[in-house]
mmCIF file of C-alpha atoms in Angstrom:
data_model
loop_
_atom_site.group_PDB
_atom_site.id
_atom_site.type_symbol
_atom_site.label_atom_id
_atom_site.label_comp_id
_atom_site.label_asym_id
_atom_site.label_seq_id
_atom_site.Cartn_x
_atom_site.Cartn_y
_atom_site.Cartn_z
ATOM 1 C CA MET M 251 -19.286 18.805 9.908
ATOM 2 C CA THR M 252 -15.841 17.928 11.157
ATOM 3 C CA LYS M 253 -12.516 18.157 9.372
ATOM 4 C CA LEU M 254 -12.726 14.467 8.490
ATOM 5 C CA PHE M 255 -15.511 15.216 6.010
ATOM 6 C CA GLU M 256 -14.052 18.440 4.629
ATOM 7 C CA PRO M 257 -12.154 18.716 1.331
ATOM 8 C CA THR M 258 -8.410 19.189 1.302
ATOM 9 C CA GLN M 259 -5.437 19.254 -1.024
ATOM 10 C CA VAL M 260 -3.124 16.233 -1.092
ATOM 11 C CA GLY M 261 -0.103 17.248 -3.116
ATOM 12 C CA ASP M 262 -1.434 17.844 -6.618
ATOM 13 C CA ILE M 263 -4.647 15.938 -5.818
ATOM 14 C CA ALA M 264 -7.759 17.752 -4.594
ATOM 15 C CA VAL M 265 -9.941 15.415 -2.498
ATOM 16 C CA LYS M 266 -13.512 15.928 -1.312
ATOM 17 C CA ASN M 267 -12.982 14.471 2.182
ATOM 18 C CA ARG M 268 -10.165 13.074 4.294
ATOM 19 C CA ILE M 269 -11.386 9.485 4.318
ATOM 20 C CA VAL M 270 -9.147 7.149 2.328
ATOM 21 C CA MET M 271 -9.844 3.643 1.101
ATOM 22 C CA ALA M 272 -6.754 1.679 2.082
ATOM 23 C CA PRO M 273 -5.125 -0.804 -0.315
ATOM 24 C CA LEU M 274 -6.859 -4.174 -0.032
ATOM 25 C CA THR M 275 -5.684 -7.291 -1.852
ATOM 26 C CA ARG M 276 -8.778 -9.154 -3.124
ATOM 27 C CA ASN M 277 -7.354 -11.623 -5.707
ATOM 28 C CA ARG M 278 -10.035 -11.113 -8.335
ATOM 29 C CA SER M 279 -8.034 -10.211 -11.442
ATOM 30 C CA PRO M 280 -7.163 -13.438 -13.303
ATOM 31 C CA GLY M 281 -4.264 -13.019 -15.680
ATOM 32 C CA ALA M 282 -3.232 -9.878 -13.756
ATOM 33 C CA VAL M 283 -5.793 -7.874 -15.767
ATOM 34 C CA PRO M 284 -8.482 -5.672 -14.141
ATOM 35 C CA ASN M 285 -11.938 -6.754 -15.319
ATOM 36 C CA ASP M 286 -15.611 -5.706 -15.202
ATOM 37 C CA LEU M 287 -15.946 -6.842 -11.583
ATOM 38 C CA ASN M 288 -12.969 -4.711 -10.540
ATOM 39 C CA VAL M 289 -14.411 -1.692 -12.356
ATOM 40 C CA GLU M 290 -17.681 -2.021 -10.454
ATOM 41 C CA TYR M 291 -15.951 -2.591 -7.103
ATOM 42 C CA TYR M 292 -13.935 0.616 -7.309
ATOM 43 C CA ARG M 293 -16.803 2.589 -8.870
ATOM 44 C CA GLN M 294 -19.001 1.742 -5.875
ATOM 45 C CA ARG M 295 -16.427 3.280 -3.507
ATOM 46 C CA ALA M 296 -15.804 6.536 -5.383
ATOM 47 C CA THR M 297 -17.262 8.604 -2.527
ATOM 48 C CA ALA M 298 -14.003 8.110 -0.629
ATOM 49 C CA GLY M 299 -11.840 11.212 -0.649
ATOM 50 C CA LEU M 300 -9.111 9.034 -2.124
ATOM 51 C CA ILE M 301 -8.961 5.393 -3.186
ATOM 52 C CA ILE M 302 -5.651 3.545 -2.954
ATOM 53 C CA THR M 303 -5.856 0.466 -5.136
ATOM 54 C CA GLU M 304 -4.945 -3.011 -4.072
ATOM 55 C CA ALA M 305 -1.189 -3.520 -4.255
ATOM 56 C CA THR M 306 -0.234 -3.807 -7.931
ATOM 57 C CA PRO M 307 3.035 -5.368 -9.114
ATOM 58 C CA ILE M 308 5.324 -3.236 -11.258
ATOM 59 C CA THR M 309 6.615 -6.289 -13.162
ATOM 60 C CA HIS M 310 5.967 -10.006 -13.489
ATOM 61 C CA GLN M 311 8.933 -10.488 -11.140
ATOM 62 C CA GLY M 312 7.154 -8.288 -8.594
ATOM 63 C CA GLN M 313 4.168 -10.671 -8.459
ATOM 64 C CA GLY M 314 3.665 -12.588 -5.241
ATOM 65 C CA TYR M 315 0.001 -13.575 -5.105
ATOM 66 C CA ALA M 316 -2.366 -15.175 -7.590
ATOM 67 C CA ASP M 317 -4.942 -13.108 -9.453
ATOM 68 C CA VAL M 318 -3.730 -9.669 -8.433
ATOM 69 C CA PRO M 319 -3.711 -7.011 -11.179
ATOM 70 C CA GLY M 320 -0.470 -5.729 -12.669
ATOM 71 C CA LEU M 321 0.998 -2.561 -14.141
ATOM 72 C CA TYR M 322 3.198 -4.162 -16.774
ATOM 73 C CA THR M 323 1.068 -5.305 -19.717
ATOM 74 C CA LYS M 324 -1.077 -3.362 -22.171
ATOM 75 C CA GLU M 325 -4.095 -5.467 -21.225
ATOM 76 C CA ALA M 326 -3.678 -4.656 -17.533
ATOM 77 C CA LEU M 327 -3.209 -0.950 -18.188
ATOM 78 C CA ASP M 328 -6.267 -0.884 -20.448
ATOM 79 C CA GLY M 329 -8.203 -2.552 -17.634
ATOM 80 C CA TRP M 330 -6.970 -0.005 -15.122
ATOM 81 C CA LYS M 331 -8.008 2.821 -17.490
ATOM 82 C CA ARG M 332 -11.578 1.551 -17.273
ATOM 83 C CA VAL M 333 -11.297 1.574 -13.470
ATOM 84 C CA THR M 334 -9.900 5.100 -13.270
ATOM 85 C CA ASP M 335 -12.531 6.367 -15.713
ATOM 86 C CA ALA M 336 -15.295 4.852 -13.566
ATOM 87 C CA VAL M 337 -13.943 6.344 -10.342
ATOM 88 C CA HIS M 338 -13.537 9.764 -11.930
ATOM 89 C CA ALA M 339 -17.066 9.581 -13.358
ATOM 90 C CA GLY M 340 -18.237 8.992 -9.780
ATOM 91 C CA GLY M 341 -16.406 12.096 -8.588
ATOM 92 C CA GLY M 342 -13.576 10.215 -6.905
ATOM 93 C CA LYS M 343 -9.787 10.245 -6.983
ATOM 94 C CA ILE M 344 -7.626 7.124 -7.208
ATOM 95 C CA VAL M 345 -3.945 6.291 -6.865
ATOM 96 C CA VAL M 346 -2.295 2.959 -7.511
ATOM 97 C CA GLN M 347 -0.175 1.241 -4.893
ATOM 98 C CA MET M 348 2.975 0.159 -6.759
ATOM 99 C CA TRP M 349 4.270 -3.150 -5.477
ATOM 100 C CA HIS M 350 7.285 -5.388 -5.702
ATOM 101 C CA VAL M 351 6.845 -8.242 -3.255
ATOM 102 C CA GLY M 352 10.496 -9.317 -3.229
ATOM 103 C CA ARG M 353 10.805 -12.637 -1.421
ATOM 104 C CA ILE M 354 7.081 -12.910 -0.567
ATOM 105 C CA SER M 355 6.351 -14.956 -3.661
ATOM 106 C CA HIS M 356 6.361 -18.458 -5.075
ATOM 107 C CA THR M 357 8.273 -19.908 -7.994
ATOM 108 C CA THR M 358 4.992 -20.731 -9.777
ATOM 109 C CA LEU M 359 4.219 -16.988 -9.899
ATOM 110 C CA GLN M 360 7.644 -15.937 -11.190
ATOM 111 C CA PRO M 361 8.872 -15.591 -14.788
ATOM 112 C CA ASN M 362 10.023 -19.016 -16.035
ATOM 113 C CA GLY M 363 9.520 -20.458 -12.542
ATOM 114 C CA GLY M 364 12.571 -18.604 -11.227
ATOM 115 C CA LYS M 365 13.381 -17.744 -7.639
ATOM 116 C CA PRO M 366 11.879 -14.577 -6.171
ATOM 117 C CA VAL M 367 14.403 -11.790 -5.553
ATOM 118 C CA SER M 368 15.178 -9.954 -2.330
ATOM 119 C CA SER M 369 17.863 -8.247 -0.266
ATOM 120 C CA THR M 370 18.714 -11.719 1.018
ATOM 121 C CA ASN M 371 18.699 -15.371 0.015
ATOM 122 C CA ARG M 372 16.916 -16.375 3.230
ATOM 123 C CA ALA M 373 13.306 -17.481 2.886
ATOM 124 C CA ALA M 374 10.574 -15.643 4.754
ATOM 125 C CA LYS M 375 8.508 -17.444 7.326
ATOM 126 C CA GLY M 376 5.348 -16.490 5.525
ATOM 127 C CA LYS M 377 2.684 -17.580 3.095
ATOM 128 C CA THR M 378 1.353 -16.457 -0.246
ATOM 129 C CA TYR M 379 -1.948 -17.087 -2.033
ATOM 130 C CA LEU M 380 -2.102 -19.467 -4.993
ATOM 131 C CA VAL M 381 -4.947 -20.661 -7.205
ATOM 132 C CA ASN M 382 -5.295 -24.408 -7.783
ATOM 133 C CA PRO M 383 -6.063 -25.911 -11.218
ATOM 134 C CA ASP M 384 -9.707 -26.366 -10.170
ATOM 135 C CA GLY M 385 -10.006 -22.650 -9.371
ATOM 136 C CA THR M 386 -9.946 -22.945 -5.598
ATOM 137 C CA GLY M 387 -7.506 -20.833 -3.624
ATOM 138 C CA THR M 388 -4.907 -21.947 -1.142
ATOM 139 C CA PHE M 389 -2.183 -20.411 1.016
ATOM 140 C CA ALA M 390 1.320 -21.807 0.463
ATOM 141 C CA GLU M 391 4.771 -21.284 1.966
ATOM 142 C CA THR M 392 6.831 -18.683 0.138
ATOM 143 C CA SER M 393 9.733 -19.928 -1.975
ATOM 144 C CA GLU M 394 13.422 -19.476 -1.222
ATOM 145 C CA PRO M 395 14.607 -16.204 -2.795
ATOM 146 C CA ARG M 396 17.904 -15.161 -4.271
ATOM 147 C CA ALA M 397 19.664 -11.965 -3.259
ATOM 148 C CA LEU M 398 19.690 -9.339 -5.998
ATOM 149 C CA GLU M 399 23.104 -8.693 -7.510
ATOM 150 C CA THR M 400 24.229 -5.094 -7.025
ATOM 151 C CA ALA M 401 24.274 -4.664 -10.801
ATOM 152 C CA GLU M 402 20.580 -5.649 -11.010
ATOM 153 C CA ILE M 403 19.343 -2.890 -8.719
ATOM 154 C CA PRO M 404 19.320 -0.063 -11.288
ATOM 155 C CA GLY M 405 16.967 -2.245 -13.328
ATOM 156 C CA ILE M 406 14.585 -2.523 -10.369
ATOM 157 C CA ILE M 407 14.587 1.265 -9.990
ATOM 158 C CA GLU M 408 13.852 1.615 -13.698
ATOM 159 C CA ASP M 409 10.932 -0.794 -13.310
ATOM 160 C CA TYR M 410 9.421 1.513 -10.675
ATOM 161 C CA ARG M 411 9.904 4.530 -12.936
ATOM 162 C CA LYS M 412 8.247 2.853 -15.916
ATOM 163 C CA ALA M 413 5.351 1.620 -13.794
ATOM 164 C CA ALA M 414 4.763 5.116 -12.402
ATOM 165 C CA ARG M 415 4.593 6.566 -15.910
ATOM 166 C CA ALA M 416 2.274 3.760 -17.023
ATOM 167 C CA ALA M 417 -0.002 4.445 -14.049
ATOM 168 C CA ILE M 418 -0.377 8.118 -14.872
ATOM 169 C CA ASP M 419 -0.984 7.254 -18.532
ATOM 170 C CA ALA M 420 -3.731 4.861 -17.357
ATOM 171 C CA GLY M 421 -5.510 7.746 -15.642
ATOM 172 C CA PHE M 422 -4.411 7.405 -12.057
ATOM 173 C CA ASP M 423 -4.207 10.627 -10.052
ATOM 174 C CA GLY M 424 -0.941 9.470 -8.512
ATOM 175 C CA VAL M 425 1.002 6.509 -7.156
ATOM 176 C CA GLU M 426 1.761 5.149 -3.710
ATOM 177 C CA ILE M 427 5.131 3.391 -3.454
ATOM 178 C CA HIS M 428 4.697 0.305 -1.263
ATOM 179 C CA GLY M 429 7.536 0.522 1.258
ATOM 180 C CA ALA M 430 5.769 -1.463 3.985
ATOM 181 C CA ASN M 431 4.731 -4.872 5.291
ATOM 182 C CA GLY M 432 7.896 -6.819 4.593
ATOM 183 C CA TYR M 433 7.883 -6.416 0.805
ATOM 184 C CA LEU M 434 10.918 -5.560 -1.336
ATOM 185 C CA LEU M 435 11.779 -2.038 -0.149
ATOM 186 C CA ASP M 436 11.071 -3.029 3.456
ATOM 187 C CA GLN M 437 13.263 -6.106 2.981
ATOM 188 C CA PHE M 438 16.139 -3.778 2.209
ATOM 189 C CA MET M 439 15.384 -1.352 5.062
ATOM 190 C CA ARG M 440 15.138 -3.839 7.931
ATOM 191 C CA ASP M 441 18.221 -5.307 9.574
ATOM 192 C CA GLY M 442 16.247 -8.440 10.460
ATOM 193 C CA ILE M 443 16.067 -9.268 6.749
ATOM 194 C CA ASN M 444 18.874 -7.409 4.980
ATOM 195 C CA ASP M 445 22.191 -9.250 5.354
ATOM 196 C CA ARG M 446 23.999 -7.610 2.427
ATOM 197 C CA THR M 447 27.597 -6.410 2.459
ATOM 198 C CA ASP M 448 27.427 -4.042 -0.536
ATOM 199 C CA GLN M 449 26.285 -0.392 -0.552
ATOM 200 C CA TYR M 450 22.709 -1.572 0.054
ATOM 201 C CA GLY M 451 23.448 -3.358 3.321
ATOM 202 C CA GLY M 452 24.820 -2.732 6.778
ATOM 203 C CA SER M 453 24.206 0.834 7.961
ATOM 204 C CA ILE M 454 20.812 2.535 8.057
ATOM 205 C CA GLU M 455 21.991 4.836 5.275
ATOM 206 C CA ASN M 456 22.818 1.849 3.090
ATOM 207 C CA ARG M 457 19.686 -0.140 3.868
ATOM 208 C CA THR M 458 17.411 2.792 3.047
ATOM 209 C CA ARG M 459 19.323 3.703 -0.120
ATOM 210 C CA LEU M 460 17.060 1.739 -2.483
ATOM 211 C CA THR M 461 13.922 3.365 -1.105
ATOM 212 C CA PHE M 462 15.339 6.837 -1.710
ATOM 213 C CA GLU M 463 16.545 5.881 -5.185
ATOM 214 C CA VAL M 464 13.050 4.657 -6.076
ATOM 215 C CA VAL M 465 11.445 7.830 -4.700
ATOM 216 C CA GLU M 466 13.927 9.937 -6.676
ATOM 217 C CA ALA M 467 13.177 8.095 -9.925
ATOM 218 C CA VAL M 468 9.404 8.204 -9.499
ATOM 219 C CA THR M 469 9.209 11.864 -8.484
ATOM 220 C CA LYS M 470 11.399 12.856 -11.425
ATOM 221 C CA GLU M 471 9.112 10.937 -13.767
ATOM 222 C CA ILE M 472 5.636 11.996 -12.587
ATOM 223 C CA GLY M 473 6.224 14.799 -10.067
ATOM 224 C CA ALA M 474 6.455 14.702 -6.284
ATOM 225 C CA GLY M 475 2.899 16.023 -5.910
ATOM 226 C CA ARG M 476 1.552 12.804 -7.422
ATOM 227 C CA THR M 477 3.905 10.503 -5.494
ATOM 228 C CA ALA M 478 3.322 9.004 -2.045
ATOM 229 C CA ILE M 479 4.819 6.218 0.057
ATOM 230 C CA ARG M 480 3.544 3.706 2.586
ATOM 231 C CA LEU M 481 5.625 2.728 5.631
ATOM 232 C CA SER M 482 4.954 0.286 8.493
ATOM 233 C CA PRO M 483 7.636 0.932 11.125
ATOM 234 C CA VAL M 484 6.995 -1.981 13.494
ATOM 235 C CA THR M 485 4.745 -4.483 11.741
ATOM 236 C CA PRO M 486 5.973 -8.095 11.792
ATOM 237 C CA SER M 487 4.096 -8.841 8.564
ATOM 238 C CA ASN M 488 5.839 -11.252 6.205
ATOM 239 C CA ASP M 489 8.576 -12.063 8.713
ATOM 240 C CA SER M 490 9.832 -8.472 8.921
ATOM 241 C CA TYR M 491 11.813 -7.146 11.874
ATOM 242 C CA ASP M 492 14.244 -4.375 12.736
ATOM 243 C CA SER M 493 16.232 -3.954 15.938
ATOM 244 C CA ASN M 494 15.784 -0.171 16.007
ATOM 245 C CA PRO M 495 12.775 0.903 13.934
ATOM 246 C CA GLN M 496 12.622 4.385 15.453
ATOM 247 C CA ALA M 497 16.081 5.197 14.118
ATOM 248 C CA VAL M 498 15.452 3.628 10.719
ATOM 249 C CA PHE M 499 12.148 5.311 10.003
ATOM 250 C CA THR M 500 13.209 8.647 11.452
ATOM 251 C CA HIS M 501 16.051 8.574 8.909
ATOM 252 C CA VAL M 502 13.554 7.649 6.182
ATOM 253 C CA VAL M 503 11.079 10.451 6.873
ATOM 254 C CA GLU M 504 13.865 13.008 7.299
ATOM 255 C CA GLY M 505 15.157 12.005 3.868
ATOM 256 C CA LEU M 506 11.668 12.141 2.376
ATOM 257 C CA ALA M 507 11.216 15.700 3.638
ATOM 258 C CA LYS M 508 13.207 17.079 0.718
ATOM 259 C CA TYR M 509 10.510 15.858 -1.683
ATOM 260 C CA ASP M 510 7.189 17.657 -1.760
ATOM 261 C CA LEU M 511 5.284 14.368 -1.735
ATOM 262 C CA ALA M 512 1.503 14.082 -1.835
ATOM 263 C CA TYR M 513 1.327 12.096 1.394
ATOM 264 C CA ILE M 514 3.146 9.715 3.719
ATOM 265 C CA HIS M 515 1.033 6.718 4.714
ATOM 266 C CA ILE M 516 1.881 5.271 8.121
ATOM 267 C CA VAL M 517 0.602 1.896 9.330
ATOM 268 C CA GLU M 518 0.498 2.201 13.109
ATOM 269 C CA GLY M 519 1.345 -1.031 14.924
ATOM 270 C CA GLN M 520 0.852 -4.482 13.437
ATOM 271 C CA THR M 521 -0.759 -4.322 9.991
ATOM 272 C CA GLY M 522 -4.322 -5.523 10.429
ATOM 273 C CA GLY M 523 -3.624 -6.335 14.084
ATOM 274 C CA GLU M 524 -2.561 -4.764 17.368
ATOM 275 C CA ARG M 525 -2.254 -1.001 17.212
ATOM 276 C CA ASP M 526 0.135 -1.019 20.179
ATOM 277 C CA TYR M 527 2.401 -3.735 18.767
ATOM 278 C CA LYS M 528 5.921 -2.894 19.945
ATOM 279 C CA GLY M 529 8.496 -4.623 17.755
ATOM 280 C CA GLY M 530 12.222 -3.997 17.838
ATOM 281 C CA THR M 531 14.111 -3.495 21.087
ATOM 282 C CA ASN M 532 12.252 -0.285 21.961
ATOM 283 C CA PRO M 533 9.440 -0.407 24.530
ATOM 284 C CA SER M 534 7.215 1.473 22.088
ATOM 285 C CA PHE M 535 7.273 3.364 18.820
ATOM 286 C CA ASP M 536 6.658 7.101 18.982
ATOM 287 C CA TYR M 537 4.572 8.051 15.933
ATOM 288 C CA ALA M 538 4.223 11.650 17.073
ATOM 289 C CA ALA M 539 8.015 11.937 17.233
ATOM 290 C CA LEU M 540 8.231 10.448 13.734
ATOM 291 C CA ARG M 541 5.958 13.127 12.317
ATOM 292 C CA ALA M 542 7.734 15.830 14.305
ATOM 293 C CA ALA M 543 11.070 14.718 12.839
ATOM 294 C CA TYR M 544 9.576 14.849 9.357
ATOM 295 C CA GLU M 545 8.210 18.348 9.816
ATOM 296 C CA LYS M 546 11.387 19.590 11.519
ATOM 297 C CA ALA M 547 13.268 18.450 8.406
ATOM 298 C CA GLY M 548 10.931 20.603 6.311
ATOM 299 C CA GLY M 549 8.450 17.973 5.186
ATOM 300 C CA LYS M 550 5.019 19.218 4.144
ATOM 301 C CA ALA M 551 3.260 16.143 2.751
ATOM 302 C CA SER M 552 -0.138 15.161 4.101
ATOM 303 C CA TRP M 553 0.163 12.659 6.957
ATOM 304 C CA MET M 554 -2.048 9.586 6.561
ATOM 305 C CA VAL M 555 -2.695 7.169 9.434
ATOM 306 C CA ASN M 556 -3.990 3.630 9.206
ATOM 307 C CA ASN M 557 -4.841 0.561 11.279
ATOM 308 C CA GLY M 558 -8.016 -0.103 13.197
ATOM 309 C CA TYR M 559 -9.483 3.402 13.117
ATOM 310 C CA ASP M 560 -13.165 3.753 13.911
ATOM 311 C CA ARG M 561 -15.355 6.814 13.445
ATOM 312 C CA ASP M 562 -14.518 8.499 16.755
ATOM 313 C CA MET M 563 -10.784 7.862 16.428
ATOM 314 C CA ALA M 564 -10.739 9.183 12.872
ATOM 315 C CA ILE M 565 -12.683 12.345 13.754
ATOM 316 C CA ALA M 566 -10.361 12.994 16.701
ATOM 317 C CA ALA M 567 -7.237 12.470 14.586
ATOM 318 C CA ALA M 568 -8.462 14.951 11.974
ATOM 319 C CA GLU M 569 -9.795 17.516 14.468
ATOM 320 C CA THR M 570 -6.608 17.617 16.534
ATOM 321 C CA GLY M 571 -4.381 17.713 13.474
ATOM 322 C CA ARG M 572 -2.680 14.461 14.475
ATOM 323 C CA ALA M 573 -3.421 13.303 10.935
ATOM 324 C CA ASP M 574 -4.478 14.928 7.683
ATOM 325 C CA LEU M 575 -5.987 11.761 6.229
ATOM 326 C CA VAL M 576 -7.339 8.544 7.769
ATOM 327 C CA ALA M 577 -7.305 5.259 5.843
ATOM 328 C CA PHE M 578 -9.925 2.565 6.392
ATOM 329 C CA GLY M 579 -9.399 -0.983 5.158
ATOM 330 C CA LYS M 580 -11.865 -3.731 6.109
ATOM 331 C CA PRO M 581 -14.774 -1.291 6.652
ATOM 332 C CA PHE M 582 -14.546 -0.360 2.960
ATOM 333 C CA ILE M 583 -14.804 -4.020 1.933
ATOM 334 C CA ALA M 584 -18.276 -4.355 3.442
ATOM 335 C CA ASN M 585 -19.423 -0.736 3.111
ATOM 336 C CA PRO M 586 -19.028 0.827 -0.329
ATOM 337 C CA ASP M 587 -20.898 3.847 1.094
ATOM 338 C CA LEU M 588 -18.632 4.074 4.139
ATOM 339 C CA VAL M 589 -18.260 7.852 3.926
ATOM 340 C CA GLU M 590 -22.030 8.389 4.210
ATOM 341 C CA ARG M 591 -22.291 5.891 7.058
ATOM 342 C CA LEU M 592 -19.499 7.594 8.980
ATOM 343 C CA GLN M 593 -20.851 11.069 8.318
ATOM 344 C CA LYS M 594 -24.349 10.142 9.532
ATOM 345 C CA ASN M 595 -23.088 7.796 12.269
ATOM 346 C CA LEU M 596 -25.008 4.876 10.782
ATOM 347 C CA PRO M 597 -24.296 1.186 11.489
ATOM 348 C CA LEU M 598 -21.777 -0.661 9.340
ATOM 349 C CA ASN M 599 -22.199 -3.910 7.448
ATOM 350 C CA ALA M 600 -20.057 -6.745 8.773
ATOM 351 C CA GLY M 601 -17.505 -8.175 6.341
ATOM 352 C CA ASP M 602 -17.617 -11.802 5.214
ATOM 353 C CA GLN M 603 -14.042 -12.880 5.831
ATOM 354 C CA ALA M 604 -14.509 -16.103 3.848
ATOM 355 C CA THR M 605 -14.817 -14.002 0.666
ATOM 356 C CA PHE M 606 -11.969 -11.545 1.311
ATOM 357 C CA TYR M 607 -9.539 -13.354 -1.005
ATOM 358 C CA GLY M 608 -10.521 -14.752 -4.373
ATOM 359 C CA GLY M 609 -13.926 -15.594 -5.790
ATOM 360 C CA GLY M 610 -16.440 -13.505 -7.709
ATOM 361 C CA ALA M 611 -19.089 -10.897 -6.967
ATOM 362 C CA LYS M 612 -20.144 -12.477 -3.675
ATOM 363 C CA GLY M 613 -18.505 -10.560 -0.856
ATOM 364 C CA TYR M 614 -17.033 -8.130 -3.379
ATOM 365 C CA THR M 615 -19.659 -6.025 -5.134
ATOM 366 C CA ASP M 616 -22.869 -7.234 -3.444
ATOM 367 C CA TYR M 617 -22.739 -5.519 -0.045
ATOM 368 C CA PRO M 618 -25.960 -3.493 0.541
ATOM 369 C CA LEU M 619 -26.033 0.294 0.595
ATOM 370 C CA ILE M 620 -27.815 2.312 3.260
ATOM 371 C CA ASP M 621 -31.520 2.627 2.409
ATOM 372 C CA LYS M 622 -31.706 6.177 1.065
ATOM 373 C CA VAL M 623 -35.420 6.445 1.926
ATOM 374 C CA ALA M 624 -34.804 5.659 5.596
#
C-alpha cells in the first residue's frame, strides 16, 4: 500500500484514494441533458477517489461544443442527479467542472445565434466540435467573439454562483471552477488574449480580477471546502498564451490561499501533450515554486497534478508529498477499473481514439474489466 491508494480528506470531501478521474469531454449528452448512457459511464468509474465530470457549461452562453451536458436547465440537473446518485451508490465522490468557454464556441451553439463572449473581440485560432444534421460530428473553426461589456461581468459572476448552487442541489460533492485551457477565465488572465482597457485588463491584478470574483461568489454560496479550481499555467490550448505565466499564476495561487479550498488542480505542461512544454518567455515553468508560493501565503488546499502521469510517476508524487492527488484522463476512458489495475500493477486497456468524441456506447461504456477470477 502506498499513499496513492490511501484515503484522505479533500476540503469537506472524504475520498477513499488519491486517484482522480480528470474531466473528459465525450460529447454524448444530446440537448445538454445527461442520459442513461452518462449514468452508466460515471457509475462504472466510481472506484476513483474522486470523479471530476466532463466540463459542464454554467449557461447556454457558456456552451462551446455540441452534445455536452449543462447546468442550467431542470432537465439537465435532473439528469445529473441520476449520475450523482449512481456514483454515490457505488461508493464514489463526484464534483462537477463548471465551464464557460468564452470565445471557444460557434454561433450555432449560442443563444439566438449570437456571437460568443470573451475578454476580447479577436477570434481564437482553434476549433470546436459540432454535430451535423445527419448525426455525424465535425470540428469547425470557432466564431468571432465580442468583448464583454464591463457592465455585463457581474451577470457572469452571478451565473457561476447560480450554477454552483444548482450543482450542490443536484447531489454533487463539490464544484471545480474551470480556469484553464484557454476558456473564459483563462482568456481574462492571459495577456496574449486579454486586450481590455477597463479594470479587467492590463495589469496582472486586473486580468485575474474576474477569477477571484468568481471564486469569492462560489465559496460564499456553497463553502470553500466544496470549491476547487483548475489552472493550466503554460498550455497553448485554444490559442492561449501569456508572456510571463510564472508571475501570473504565482499571483493567482497567492490570492487563492486566503480561501480554504478543497483542492487546486494544476495541468503541468501542454494539456494532453508535452509535460515539459515551456510557453511564455521563461525557459521553464517552476511548479514546485508555484506550490511553495501558495503554501507560503497560507494555502492549505490539496494539490492535484495532471498530465501524462503513469503508475510509477503517480506513486512517486504521492509518496514524496509533491502532490496530494493525481488526476488521470485518457486511462480512465479505457479502464473503468483503473484504480484496481494501478493498485495491482495490471495491464491497461488501450483507448479507441476514434470514439473519444461523440457516438454511443461503443468506446464509452463497453471497455472490459479485469477478469476477477484471474
